PDB file of C-alpha atoms in Angstrom:
ATOM      1  CA  MET A   1     -13.465 -15.570   9.870  1.00 76.00           C
ATOM      2  CA  ARG A   2     -10.571 -17.845  10.818  1.00 77.00           C
ATOM      3  CA  ASN A   3     -11.154 -20.044   7.778  1.00 79.00           C
ATOM      4  CA  LEU A   4     -11.341 -16.981   5.532  1.00 83.00           C
ATOM      5  CA  LEU A   5      -8.066 -15.648   6.906  1.00 87.00           C
ATOM      6  CA  LEU A   6      -6.365 -18.991   6.354  1.00 87.00           C
ATOM      7  CA  LEU A   7      -7.732 -19.132   2.822  1.00 80.00           C
ATOM      8  CA  GLU A   8      -6.394 -15.675   1.986  1.00 87.00           C
ATOM      9  CA  TRP A   9      -3.037 -16.490   3.606  1.00 92.00           C
ATOM     10  CA  ARG A  10      -2.666 -19.561   1.404  1.00 91.00           C
ATOM     11  CA  LYS A  11      -3.148 -17.381  -1.669  1.00 91.00           C
ATOM     12  CA  LEU A  12      -0.414 -14.957  -0.625  1.00 94.00           C
ATOM     13  CA  LYS A  13       1.890 -17.274   1.315  1.00 94.00           C
ATOM     14  CA  LEU A  14       4.434 -17.998  -1.416  1.00 96.00           C
ATOM     15  CA  PRO A  15       5.138 -14.399  -2.585  1.00 96.00           C
ATOM     16  CA  VAL A  16       5.076 -13.157   1.007  1.00 97.00           C
ATOM     17  CA  LEU A  17       7.601 -15.743   2.207  1.00 97.00           C
ATOM     18  CA  ILE A  18       9.833 -15.216  -0.839  1.00 97.00           C
ATOM     19  CA  THR A  19       9.821 -11.453  -0.257  1.00 97.00           C
ATOM     20  CA  LEU A  20      10.372 -11.853   3.485  1.00 97.00           C
ATOM     21  CA  ILE A  21      13.369 -14.133   3.005  1.00 97.00           C
ATOM     22  CA  GLY A  22      14.812 -12.078   0.161  1.00 97.00           C
ATOM     23  CA  LEU A  23      14.408  -8.759   1.972  1.00 97.00           C
ATOM     24  CA  SER A  24      15.762 -10.172   5.232  1.00 97.00           C
ATOM     25  CA  LEU A  25      18.883 -11.471   3.494  1.00 97.00           C
ATOM     26  CA  THR A  26      19.319  -8.170   1.661  1.00 96.00           C
ATOM     27  CA  VAL A  27      19.020  -6.093   4.835  1.00 97.00           C
ATOM     28  CA  SER A  28      21.378  -8.438   6.689  1.00 96.00           C
ATOM     29  CA  VAL A  29      24.027  -8.364   3.952  1.00 96.00           C
ATOM     30  CA  LEU A  30      23.817  -4.579   3.527  1.00 95.00           C
ATOM     31  CA  THR A  31      23.988  -4.076   7.286  1.00 95.00           C
ATOM     32  CA  GLY A  32      27.031  -6.293   7.541  1.00 93.00           C
ATOM     33  CA  THR A  33      28.980  -4.723   4.676  1.00 92.00           C
ATOM     34  CA  LEU A  34      28.138  -1.090   3.866  1.00 90.00           C
ATOM     35  CA  TYR A  35      29.110   0.248   7.297  1.00 88.00           C
ATOM     36  CA  LYS A  36      32.778  -0.491   6.595  1.00 86.00           C
ATOM     37  CA  SER A  37      32.991   2.609   4.415  1.00 84.00           C
ATOM     38  CA  TYR A  38      31.678   4.881   7.170  1.00 84.00           C
ATOM     39  CA  ALA A  39      33.056   6.351  10.370  1.00 80.00           C
ATOM     40  CA  LEU A  40      30.522   5.291  13.010  1.00 86.00           C
ATOM     41  CA  GLU A  41      30.167   5.542  16.771  1.00 85.00           C
ATOM     42  CA  HIS A  42      27.770   2.710  17.512  1.00 91.00           C
ATOM     43  CA  ASP A  43      27.027  -0.755  16.128  1.00 93.00           C
ATOM     44  CA  LEU A  44      23.346  -0.009  15.438  1.00 94.00           C
ATOM     45  CA  GLU A  45      24.394   2.735  13.033  1.00 94.00           C
ATOM     46  CA  ALA A  46      25.478  -0.043  10.658  1.00 95.00           C
ATOM     47  CA  TRP A  47      21.792  -0.987  10.378  1.00 96.00           C
ATOM     48  CA  GLU A  48      20.794   2.582   9.564  1.00 95.00           C
ATOM     49  CA  VAL A  49      23.484   2.748   6.886  1.00 94.00           C
ATOM     50  CA  GLY A  50      22.414  -0.611   5.466  1.00 94.00           C
ATOM     51  CA  ILE A  51      18.702   0.186   5.156  1.00 94.00           C
ATOM     52  CA  SER A  52      19.031   3.598   3.513  1.00 91.00           C
ATOM     53  CA  PHE A  53      18.125   2.211   0.080  1.00 91.00           C
ATOM     54  CA  ILE A  54      15.375   0.018   1.573  1.00 94.00           C
ATOM     55  CA  VAL A  55      13.840   3.106   3.193  1.00 94.00           C
ATOM     56  CA  PHE A  56      13.460   4.744  -0.215  1.00 94.00           C
ATOM     57  CA  LEU A  57      11.850   1.629  -1.704  1.00 95.00           C
ATOM     58  CA  PHE A  58       9.644   0.688   1.230  1.00 96.00           C
ATOM     59  CA  PRO A  59       6.372   1.809  -0.465  1.00 96.00           C
ATOM     60  CA  LEU A  60       7.089  -0.629  -3.305  1.00 96.00           C
ATOM     61  CA  ILE A  61       8.176  -3.423  -0.970  1.00 96.00           C
ATOM     62  CA  SER A  62       4.999  -2.933   1.037  1.00 96.00           C
ATOM     63  CA  VAL A  63       2.701  -3.454  -1.959  1.00 97.00           C
ATOM     64  CA  LEU A  64       4.355  -5.672  -4.577  1.00 96.00           C
ATOM     65  CA  PRO A  65       4.011  -9.012  -2.744  1.00 96.00           C
ATOM     66  CA  VAL A  66       0.362  -8.471  -1.740  1.00 95.00           C
ATOM     67  CA  GLY A  67      -1.259  -5.846  -3.962  1.00 93.00           C
ATOM     68  CA  TRP A  68      -1.891  -8.011  -7.013  1.00 92.00           C
ATOM     69  CA  LEU A  69      -4.391 -10.507  -5.584  1.00 90.00           C
ATOM     70  CA  MET A  70      -7.579  -8.421  -5.638  1.00 91.00           C
ATOM     71  CA  TYR A  71      -6.833  -7.218  -9.156  1.00 90.00           C
ATOM     72  CA  PHE A  72      -6.826 -10.746 -10.538  1.00 90.00           C
ATOM     73  CA  GLU A  73      -9.867 -11.824  -8.546  1.00 86.00           C
ATOM     74  CA  ARG A  74     -11.810  -8.899 -10.011  1.00 87.00           C
ATOM     75  CA  LYS A  75     -10.410  -9.436 -13.498  1.00 84.00           C
ATOM     76  CA  ASP A  76     -11.267 -13.159 -13.531  1.00 82.00           C
ATOM     77  CA  GLN A  77     -14.620 -12.491 -11.823  1.00 80.00           C
ATOM     78  CA  PHE A  78     -13.637 -14.919  -9.084  1.00 76.00           C
ATOM     79  CA  LEU A  79     -15.431 -12.612  -6.658  1.00 74.00           C
ATOM     80  CA  MET A  80     -18.780 -13.670  -8.082  1.00 76.00           C
ATOM     81  CA  TYR A  81     -18.154 -17.248  -6.959  1.00 76.00           C
ATOM     82  CA  THR A  82     -17.699 -16.103  -3.349  1.00 74.00           C
ATOM     83  CA  LEU A  83     -21.130 -14.455  -3.100  1.00 69.00           C
ATOM     84  CA  PRO A  84     -23.153 -17.590  -2.244  1.00 70.00           C
ATOM     85  CA  ARG A  85     -20.690 -18.547   0.501  1.00 78.00           C
ATOM     86  CA  VAL A  86     -19.687 -15.349   2.310  1.00 80.00           C
ATOM     87  CA  LYS A  87     -20.860 -11.761   2.716  1.00 84.00           C
ATOM     88  CA  LYS A  88     -19.051  -9.140   0.652  1.00 82.00           C
ATOM     89  CA  SER A  89     -17.944  -7.095   3.650  1.00 84.00           C
ATOM     90  CA  ARG A  90     -16.673 -10.154   5.500  1.00 89.00           C
ATOM     91  CA  TYR A  91     -14.706 -11.395   2.499  1.00 88.00           C
ATOM     92  CA  LEU A  92     -13.124  -8.002   1.806  1.00 91.00           C
ATOM     93  CA  LEU A  93     -12.285  -7.499   5.480  1.00 94.00           C
ATOM     94  CA  SER A  94     -10.498 -10.835   5.693  1.00 93.00           C
ATOM     95  CA  LYS A  95      -8.576 -10.045   2.530  1.00 94.00           C
ATOM     96  CA  TRP A  96      -7.499  -6.640   3.852  1.00 95.00           C
ATOM     97  CA  ILE A  97      -6.373  -8.112   7.188  1.00 96.00           C
ATOM     98  CA  VAL A  98      -4.150 -10.637   5.423  1.00 96.00           C
ATOM     99  CA  VAL A  99      -2.781  -8.042   2.975  1.00 96.00           C
ATOM    100  CA  ALA A 100      -1.939  -5.490   5.680  1.00 97.00           C
ATOM    101  CA  GLY A 101      -0.735  -8.149   8.114  1.00 96.00           C
ATOM    102  CA  SER A 102       1.535  -9.768   5.539  1.00 97.00           C
ATOM    103  CA  SER A 103       3.073  -6.428   4.631  1.00 97.00           C
ATOM    104  CA  PHE A 104       3.642  -5.702   8.325  1.00 98.00           C
ATOM    105  CA  LEU A 105       5.272  -9.105   8.811  1.00 97.00           C
ATOM    106  CA  ILE A 106       7.650  -8.698   5.868  1.00 97.00           C
ATOM    107  CA  MET A 107       8.935  -5.308   6.968  1.00 98.00           C
ATOM    108  CA  PHE A 108       9.081  -6.042  10.696  1.00 98.00           C
ATOM    109  CA  VAL A 109      10.975  -9.324  10.380  1.00 98.00           C
ATOM    110  CA  ALA A 110      13.422  -8.009   7.760  1.00 97.00           C
ATOM    111  CA  MET A 111      14.231  -4.890   9.758  1.00 97.00           C
ATOM    112  CA  LEU A 112      14.558  -6.816  13.003  1.00 97.00           C
ATOM    113  CA  ILE A 113      17.012  -9.226  11.380  1.00 97.00           C
ATOM    114  CA  GLY A 114      19.024  -6.187  10.290  1.00 97.00           C
ATOM    115  CA  VAL A 115      19.065  -4.962  13.895  1.00 97.00           C
ATOM    116  CA  ILE A 116      20.237  -8.362  15.140  1.00 97.00           C
ATOM    117  CA  THR A 117      22.914  -8.463  12.437  1.00 96.00           C
ATOM    118  CA  ALA A 118      24.214  -5.037  13.452  1.00 95.00           C
ATOM    119  CA  LEU A 119      24.305  -5.797  17.170  1.00 96.00           C
ATOM    120  CA  TYR A 120      25.241  -9.476  17.412  1.00 95.00           C
ATOM    121  CA  ILE A 121      26.524 -10.913  14.114  1.00 94.00           C
ATOM    122  CA  LYS A 122      28.835  -8.459  12.402  1.00 92.00           C
ATOM    123  CA  PRO A 123      32.187  -7.574  14.021  1.00 90.00           C
ATOM    124  CA  ASP A 124      32.085  -4.744  16.552  1.00 87.00           C
ATOM    125  CA  ILE A 125      32.903  -1.395  15.023  1.00 86.00           C
ATOM    126  CA  VAL A 126      35.776   0.784  16.170  1.00 83.00           C
ATOM    127  CA  PRO A 127      34.058   3.992  17.339  1.00 79.00           C
ATOM    128  CA  VAL A 128      35.077   7.179  15.552  1.00 77.00           C
ATOM    129  CA  TYR A 129      33.995  10.380  17.281  1.00 73.00           C
ATOM    130  CA  SER A 130      33.460  13.489  15.200  1.00 70.00           C
ATOM    131  CA  LEU A 131      31.913  16.027  17.596  1.00 63.00           C
ATOM    132  CA  VAL A 132      34.394  18.500  19.080  1.00 60.00           C
ATOM    133  CA  ASN A 133      33.923  19.874  22.573  1.00 62.00           C
ATOM    134  CA  PRO A 134      34.237  23.670  22.177  1.00 65.00           C
ATOM    135  CA  ASP A 135      35.606  24.045  25.688  1.00 60.00           C
ATOM    136  CA  THR A 136      38.330  21.408  25.592  1.00 64.00           C
ATOM    137  CA  GLY A 137      38.838  20.868  21.858  1.00 56.00           C
ATOM    138  CA  GLU A 138      38.552  17.103  22.366  1.00 61.00           C
ATOM    139  CA  VAL A 139      36.388  14.830  20.219  1.00 60.00           C
ATOM    140  CA  ILE A 140      33.334  13.447  22.036  1.00 59.00           C
ATOM    141  CA  PRO A 141      30.388  11.152  21.216  1.00 66.00           C
ATOM    142  CA  ARG A 142      27.490  12.852  19.456  1.00 75.00           C
ATOM    143  CA  LEU A 143      24.807  10.168  19.132  1.00 81.00           C
ATOM    144  CA  GLU A 144      23.248  10.442  22.569  1.00 79.00           C
ATOM    145  CA  SER A 145      22.686  14.174  22.113  1.00 81.00           C
ATOM    146  CA  GLU A 146      21.908  14.313  18.362  1.00 84.00           C
ATOM    147  CA  HIS A 147      20.208  11.028  17.451  1.00 88.00           C
ATOM    148  CA  PHE A 148      16.468  10.447  17.722  1.00 93.00           C
ATOM    149  CA  LEU A 149      15.852   8.870  21.150  1.00 92.00           C
ATOM    150  CA  GLY A 150      19.621   9.054  21.582  1.00 89.00           C
ATOM    151  CA  SER A 151      19.765   7.642  25.096  1.00 89.00           C
ATOM    152  CA  MET A 152      17.801   4.527  24.097  1.00 94.00           C
ATOM    153  CA  PHE A 153      19.756   4.206  20.854  1.00 93.00           C
ATOM    154  CA  VAL A 154      23.080   4.155  22.715  1.00 90.00           C
ATOM    155  CA  HIS A 155      22.204   2.327  25.936  1.00 91.00           C
ATOM    156  CA  GLN A 156      19.275   0.089  24.845  1.00 95.00           C
ATOM    157  CA  PRO A 157      19.902  -0.471  21.131  1.00 94.00           C
ATOM    158  CA  LEU A 158      17.921  -3.717  20.918  1.00 97.00           C
ATOM    159  CA  THR A 159      14.841  -2.066  22.430  1.00 96.00           C
ATOM    160  CA  TYR A 160      15.240   0.851  20.031  1.00 96.00           C
ATOM    161  CA  GLY A 161      15.600  -1.498  17.070  1.00 96.00           C
ATOM    162  CA  VAL A 162      12.590  -3.634  18.018  1.00 97.00           C
ATOM    163  CA  LEU A 163      10.340  -0.621  18.559  1.00 97.00           C
ATOM    164  CA  LEU A 164      11.385   1.050  15.310  1.00 97.00           C
ATOM    165  CA  SER A 165      10.989  -2.226  13.397  1.00 97.00           C
ATOM    166  CA  LEU A 166       7.442  -2.550  14.760  1.00 98.00           C
ATOM    167  CA  TRP A 167       6.706   1.029  13.704  1.00 98.00           C
ATOM    168  CA  GLN A 168       8.153   0.427  10.240  1.00 98.00           C
ATOM    169  CA  GLY A 169       5.979  -2.670   9.925  1.00 97.00           C
ATOM    170  CA  PHE A 170       2.945  -0.593  10.868  1.00 97.00           C
ATOM    171  CA  LEU A 171       3.779   2.039   8.233  1.00 98.00           C
ATOM    172  CA  SER A 172       4.232  -0.721   5.679  1.00 98.00           C
ATOM    173  CA  ALA A 173       0.733  -1.983   6.527  1.00 98.00           C
ATOM    174  CA  ILE A 174      -0.671   1.520   5.962  1.00 97.00           C
ATOM    175  CA  ILE A 175       0.910   1.723   2.518  1.00 97.00           C
ATOM    176  CA  ALA A 176      -0.316  -1.800   1.721  1.00 97.00           C
ATOM    177  CA  THR A 177      -3.804  -0.631   2.695  1.00 97.00           C
ATOM    178  CA  LEU A 178      -3.567   2.129   0.093  1.00 97.00           C
ATOM    179  CA  GLY A 179      -2.583  -0.471  -2.488  1.00 96.00           C
ATOM    180  CA  PHE A 180      -5.494  -2.669  -1.408  1.00 96.00           C
ATOM    181  CA  ILE A 181      -7.994   0.192  -1.800  1.00 96.00           C
ATOM    182  CA  LEU A 182      -6.611   0.930  -5.262  1.00 96.00           C
ATOM    183  CA  SER A 183      -7.034  -2.739  -6.187  1.00 94.00           C
ATOM    184  CA  LEU A 184     -10.732  -2.538  -5.282  1.00 93.00           C
ATOM    185  CA  PHE A 185     -11.476   0.132  -7.866  1.00 93.00           C
ATOM    186  CA  ILE A 186      -8.625   0.346 -10.389  1.00 92.00           C
ATOM    187  CA  SER A 187      -8.304  -2.028 -13.334  1.00 90.00           C
ATOM    188  CA  ASN A 188      -4.664  -1.270 -14.085  1.00 93.00           C
ATOM    189  CA  ILE A 189      -2.190  -3.504 -12.271  1.00 94.00           C
ATOM    190  CA  PHE A 190       0.674  -1.043 -12.843  1.00 95.00           C
ATOM    191  CA  ILE A 191      -1.219   1.763 -11.074  1.00 94.00           C
ATOM    192  CA  ILE A 192      -2.175  -0.563  -8.220  1.00 95.00           C
ATOM    193  CA  LEU A 193       1.390  -1.703  -7.554  1.00 95.00           C
ATOM    194  CA  THR A 194       3.171   1.611  -8.121  1.00 95.00           C
ATOM    195  CA  GLY A 195       0.458   4.051  -7.010  1.00 95.00           C
ATOM    196  CA  PRO A 196       1.474   4.010  -3.312  1.00 97.00           C
ATOM    197  CA  PHE A 197       5.113   4.631  -4.245  1.00 97.00           C
ATOM    198  CA  LEU A 198       4.070   7.542  -6.490  1.00 97.00           C
ATOM    199  CA  TYR A 199       1.947   8.934  -3.653  1.00 97.00           C
ATOM    200  CA  VAL A 200       4.855   8.806  -1.194  1.00 97.00           C
ATOM    201  CA  THR A 201       7.163  10.381  -3.778  1.00 96.00           C
ATOM    202  CA  MET A 202       4.730  13.243  -4.410  1.00 96.00           C
ATOM    203  CA  GLU A 203       4.125  13.693  -0.684  1.00 96.00           C
ATOM    204  CA  ASN A 204       7.874  13.838  -0.114  1.00 95.00           C
ATOM    205  CA  PHE A 205       8.321  16.412  -2.896  1.00 95.00           C
ATOM    206  CA  ALA A 206       5.372  18.597  -1.891  1.00 95.00           C
ATOM    207  CA  LEU A 207       6.228  18.756   1.806  1.00 95.00           C
ATOM    208  CA  SER A 208       9.888  19.448   1.026  1.00 92.00           C
ATOM    209  CA  LEU A 209       8.816  22.259  -1.311  1.00 93.00           C
ATOM    210  CA  LEU A 210       6.691  23.724   1.478  1.00 93.00           C
ATOM    211  CA  HIS A 211       9.573  23.379   3.970  1.00 92.00           C
ATOM    212  CA  LEU A 212       7.535  20.879   5.985  1.00 93.00           C
ATOM    213  CA  GLU A 213      10.080  18.076   5.763  1.00 92.00           C
ATOM    214  CA  VAL A 214       9.455  16.851   9.308  1.00 93.00           C
ATOM    215  CA  TYR A 215       5.955  15.705   8.304  1.00 95.00           C
ATOM    216  CA  ARG A 216       7.115  13.337   5.549  1.00 96.00           C
ATOM    217  CA  ILE A 217       6.371   9.645   5.921  1.00 96.00           C
ATOM    218  CA  TYR A 218      10.001   8.911   5.035  1.00 96.00           C
ATOM    219  CA  VAL A 219      11.065  10.807   8.166  1.00 95.00           C
ATOM    220  CA  SER A 220       8.523   8.852  10.181  1.00 96.00           C
ATOM    221  CA  PHE A 221       9.816   5.565   8.745  1.00 96.00           C
ATOM    222  CA  ASN A 222      13.442   6.349   9.585  1.00 95.00           C
ATOM    223  CA  PRO A 223      13.641   9.240  12.093  1.00 94.00           C
ATOM    224  CA  GLU A 224      17.398   8.865  12.755  1.00 89.00           C
ATOM    225  CA  PHE A 225      18.318  12.534  13.338  1.00 85.00           C
ATOM    226  CA  TYR A 226      14.791  13.867  13.775  1.00 91.00           C
ATOM    227  CA  ASP A 227      14.896  16.506  16.543  1.00 90.00           C
ATOM    228  CA  ALA A 228      12.099  15.567  18.933  1.00 89.00           C
ATOM    229  CA  ASP A 229      13.134  18.273  21.419  1.00 87.00           C
ATOM    230  CA  LYS A 230      12.540  20.924  18.771  1.00 89.00           C
ATOM    231  CA  HIS A 231       9.490  19.555  16.950  1.00 90.00           C
ATOM    232  CA  GLY A 232       7.906  17.182  19.446  1.00 91.00           C
ATOM    233  CA  TYR A 233       6.741  13.688  18.519  1.00 93.00           C
ATOM    234  CA  TRP A 234       3.405  14.418  16.852  1.00 94.00           C
ATOM    235  CA  PRO A 235       4.874  15.395  13.421  1.00 94.00           C
ATOM    236  CA  LEU A 236       6.004  11.769  13.067  1.00 95.00           C
ATOM    237  CA  LEU A 237       2.313  10.833  13.007  1.00 96.00           C
ATOM    238  CA  MET A 238       1.448  13.299  10.256  1.00 96.00           C
ATOM    239  CA  GLY A 239       2.885  11.245   7.370  1.00 95.00           C
ATOM    240  CA  PRO A 240       0.886   8.113   8.280  1.00 97.00           C
ATOM    241  CA  LEU A 241      -2.216  10.241   8.904  1.00 97.00           C
ATOM    242  CA  LEU A 242      -1.944  11.909   5.493  1.00 96.00           C
ATOM    243  CA  ALA A 243      -1.582   8.477   3.868  1.00 97.00           C
ATOM    244  CA  LEU A 244      -4.707   7.242   5.656  1.00 97.00           C
ATOM    245  CA  LEU A 245      -6.638  10.360   4.656  1.00 97.00           C
ATOM    246  CA  PHE A 246      -5.556   9.937   1.047  1.00 97.00           C
ATOM    247  CA  THR A 247      -6.623   6.288   1.178  1.00 97.00           C
ATOM    248  CA  ALA A 248     -10.020   7.289   2.567  1.00 96.00           C
ATOM    249  CA  PHE A 249     -10.373   9.923  -0.160  1.00 96.00           C
ATOM    250  CA  ILE A 250      -9.659   7.363  -2.887  1.00 95.00           C
ATOM    251  CA  ALA A 251     -12.237   4.992  -1.408  1.00 94.00           C
ATOM    252  CA  PHE A 252     -14.857   7.752  -1.142  1.00 95.00           C
ATOM    253  CA  TYR A 253     -14.185   9.221  -4.573  1.00 94.00           C
ATOM    254  CA  CYS A 254     -14.196   5.908  -6.416  1.00 93.00           C
ATOM    255  CA  GLY A 255     -17.045   4.338  -4.454  1.00 88.00           C
ATOM    256  CA  LYS A 256     -19.409   7.236  -3.816  1.00 88.00           C
ATOM    257  CA  ILE A 257     -18.694   9.764  -6.567  1.00 91.00           C
ATOM    258  CA  LYS A 258     -17.520   7.687  -9.510  1.00 88.00           C
ATOM    259  CA  LYS A 259     -19.767   4.777  -8.414  1.00 87.00           C
ATOM    260  CA  ILE A 260     -17.172   2.146  -9.308  1.00 87.00           C
ATOM    261  CA  THR A 261     -18.288  -1.259  -8.071  1.00 84.00           C
ATOM    262  CA  VAL A 262     -15.897  -3.690  -6.455  1.00 83.00           C
ATOM    263  CA  TYR A 263     -17.822  -6.781  -7.488  1.00 80.00           C
ATOM    264  CA  PRO A 264     -18.496  -7.230 -11.216  1.00 69.00           C
ATOM    265  CA  SER A 265     -22.089  -6.272 -12.046  1.00 62.00           C
TER     266      SER A 265
END
């Protein structure tokens, strides 16, 4: 298995490293510049401001560097040459591990660099308080009471940033898994690379229409002002769970109902 994993990593190494470096630089630059137009209370808020556009695009970022490989191996019938050397299940498992792991790595490292930029590289912000105490009429900090995990965000920002970056990497791996499953059965590279983004967009629209916004995967990816005291923590798991269920449905429908074969017959 180790040799298989190394083989698959070599195939994806260049686009993964290019994306990782490019995304890390983008997040760092956005974190270090966009915050200047905002009135903020805490340095880590600069990271949240900087990644707002990245959050919207994360389903594409998760798939584009890694989702193309299986398509070309099926198209060129390269898979047939692997049959004498390795079992189908073992080969596909190793490929999925590298695809999901690479997507996790890209998102985790890029987001963590943004956190480090916000806390230790950019100049310290001048706090601007906007919440008014109704009893005294004075402006007071709002983040600790209104932000998701506010106490950790304010007093342990690095811990908060590392944990959220890990979670965002995990969600990226889930979306990459959807792209990988599509690449096993679909012969259209455009659908493979954009399908996960279209799924997340439709999920976002449908849940918003049903007034179930707290269950969206976008909220899970960037909880920011998610009210855990009101909704609890389990709704943050619903978006990833729905994505996994949709992925399982695609695999079942294409493999068992439509009888689409992964390996050329």
